[in-house]
Coordinates of C-alpha atoms in Angstrom, one line a residue:
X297 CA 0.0 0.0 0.0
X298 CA 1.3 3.3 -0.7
X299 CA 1.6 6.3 1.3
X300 CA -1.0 8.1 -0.2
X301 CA -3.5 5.2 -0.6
X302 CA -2.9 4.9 3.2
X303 CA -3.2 8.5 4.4
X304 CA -5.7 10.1 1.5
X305 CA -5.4 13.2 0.1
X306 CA -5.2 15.7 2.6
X307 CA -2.5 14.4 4.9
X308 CA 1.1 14.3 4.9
X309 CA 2.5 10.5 6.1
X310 CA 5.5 10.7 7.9
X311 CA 8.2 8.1 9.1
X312 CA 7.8 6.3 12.0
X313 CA 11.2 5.7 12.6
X314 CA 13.0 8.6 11.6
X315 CA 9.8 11.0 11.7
X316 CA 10.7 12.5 8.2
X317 CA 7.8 13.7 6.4
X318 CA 7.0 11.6 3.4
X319 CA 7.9 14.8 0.9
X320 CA 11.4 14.7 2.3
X321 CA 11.8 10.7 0.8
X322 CA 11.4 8.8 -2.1
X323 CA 8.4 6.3 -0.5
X324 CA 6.8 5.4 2.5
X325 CA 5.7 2.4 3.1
X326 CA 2.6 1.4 5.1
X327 CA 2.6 -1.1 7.9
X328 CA -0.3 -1.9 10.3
X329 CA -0.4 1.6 12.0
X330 CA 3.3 2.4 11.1
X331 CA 5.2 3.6 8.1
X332 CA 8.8 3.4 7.3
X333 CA 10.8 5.3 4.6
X334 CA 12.8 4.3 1.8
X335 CA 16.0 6.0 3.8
X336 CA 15.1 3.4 6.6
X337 CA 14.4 0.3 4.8
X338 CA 18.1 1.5 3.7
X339 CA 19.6 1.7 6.8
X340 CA 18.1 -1.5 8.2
X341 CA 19.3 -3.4 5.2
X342 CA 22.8 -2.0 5.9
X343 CA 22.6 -3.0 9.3
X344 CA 21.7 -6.8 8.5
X345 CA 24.7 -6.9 6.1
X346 CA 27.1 -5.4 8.6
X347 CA 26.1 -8.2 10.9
X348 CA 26.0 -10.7 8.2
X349 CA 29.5 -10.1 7.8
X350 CA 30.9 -9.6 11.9
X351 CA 29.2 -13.5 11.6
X352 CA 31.2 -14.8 8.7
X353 CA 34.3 -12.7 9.8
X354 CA 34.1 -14.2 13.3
X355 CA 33.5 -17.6 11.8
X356 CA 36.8 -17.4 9.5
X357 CA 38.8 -16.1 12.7
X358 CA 37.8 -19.2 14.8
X359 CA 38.7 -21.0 12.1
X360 CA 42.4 -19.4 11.6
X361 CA 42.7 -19.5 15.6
X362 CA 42.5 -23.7 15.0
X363 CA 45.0 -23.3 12.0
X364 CA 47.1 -21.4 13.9
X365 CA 47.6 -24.0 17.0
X366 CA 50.0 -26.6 17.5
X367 CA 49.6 -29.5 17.3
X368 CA 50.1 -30.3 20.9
X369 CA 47.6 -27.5 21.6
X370 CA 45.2 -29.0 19.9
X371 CA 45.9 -32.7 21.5
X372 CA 45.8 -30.4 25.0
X373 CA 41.6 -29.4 23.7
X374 CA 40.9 -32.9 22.9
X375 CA 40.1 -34.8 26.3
X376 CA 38.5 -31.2 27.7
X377 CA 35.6 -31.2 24.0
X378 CA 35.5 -34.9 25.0
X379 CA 34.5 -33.8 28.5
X380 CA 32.2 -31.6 27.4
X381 CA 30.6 -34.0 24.6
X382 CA 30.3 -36.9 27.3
X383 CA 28.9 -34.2 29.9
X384 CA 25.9 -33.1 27.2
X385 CA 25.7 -36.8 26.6
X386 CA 24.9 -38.1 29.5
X387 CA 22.4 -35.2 30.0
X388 CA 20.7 -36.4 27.2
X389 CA 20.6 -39.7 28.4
X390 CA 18.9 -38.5 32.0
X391 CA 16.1 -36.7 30.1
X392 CA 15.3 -39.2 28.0
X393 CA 14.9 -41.5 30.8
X394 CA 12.5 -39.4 32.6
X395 CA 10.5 -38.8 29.2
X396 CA 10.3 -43.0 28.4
X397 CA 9.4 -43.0 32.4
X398 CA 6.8 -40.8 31.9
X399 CA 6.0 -43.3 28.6
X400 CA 6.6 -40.0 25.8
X401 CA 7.3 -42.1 22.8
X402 CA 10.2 -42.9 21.0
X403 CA 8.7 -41.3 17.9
X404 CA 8.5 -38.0 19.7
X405 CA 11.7 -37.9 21.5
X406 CA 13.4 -38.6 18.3
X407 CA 11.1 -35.7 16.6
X408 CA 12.6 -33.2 19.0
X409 CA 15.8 -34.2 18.5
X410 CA 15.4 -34.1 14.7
X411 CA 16.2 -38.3 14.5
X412 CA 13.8 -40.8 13.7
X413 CA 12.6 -43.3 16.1
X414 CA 14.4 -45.9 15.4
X415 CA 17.4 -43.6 16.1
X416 CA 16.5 -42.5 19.0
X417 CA 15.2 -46.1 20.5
X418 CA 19.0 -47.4 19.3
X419 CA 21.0 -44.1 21.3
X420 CA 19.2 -44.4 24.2
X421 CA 17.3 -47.6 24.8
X422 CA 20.2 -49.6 26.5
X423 CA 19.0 -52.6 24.3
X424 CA 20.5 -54.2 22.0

């Protein structure tokens, strides 16, 4: 909807989040009982990239940070994301007990862990 099919005629639309009227910009948009401005969209869609990229910039320095260990450093991280990976697992392990004792089905246990069934029954069943 456009600014004028929004507002009619006699009234000037201005930006709700900048509060410049809508002769000062290019378009305003209409939102349910807000309008933004083409400056705005603008911004926000600078924004997004900006963070878009601190994301992929962080992810490529974690990545060099790795590269740039030793080898013996990164035999020293070994036994503590072992830790940490037997730690989560056997918290997974204690709440799926408590689901199967309070008889939640395989089928929906594996569901919320994005697994089928059959996964789930063979991870955490203790049968064999």
């Amino acid at each position: 909807m456009t600014s004028e099919a929004a507002a009619g005629p006699t009234s000037q639309l201005s930006c709700s989040f900048c509060a410049k009227p809508s002769s000062d910009v290019e378009k305003v948009i209409a939102g349910p009982g807000v309008y933004i401005c083409n400056q705005c969209v603008d911004l926000c869609n600078d924004i997004i990239r900006s963070e878009r990229e601190k994301q992929q910039s962080s992810d490529r320095q974690l990545s060099a940070w790795e590269e740039g260990m030793t080898d013996e450093q990164i035999l020293d991280q070994l036994p503590r994301v072992a830790a940490t990976g037997a730690q989560t697992e056997a918290s997974l392990q204690r709440l799926v007990t408590i689901l199967r004792a309070r008889k939640v089905t395989w089928a929906r246990i594996g569901t919320a862990l994005g697994i089928t069934r059959q996964s789930a029954w063979e991870r955490f069943s203790g049968e064999e």
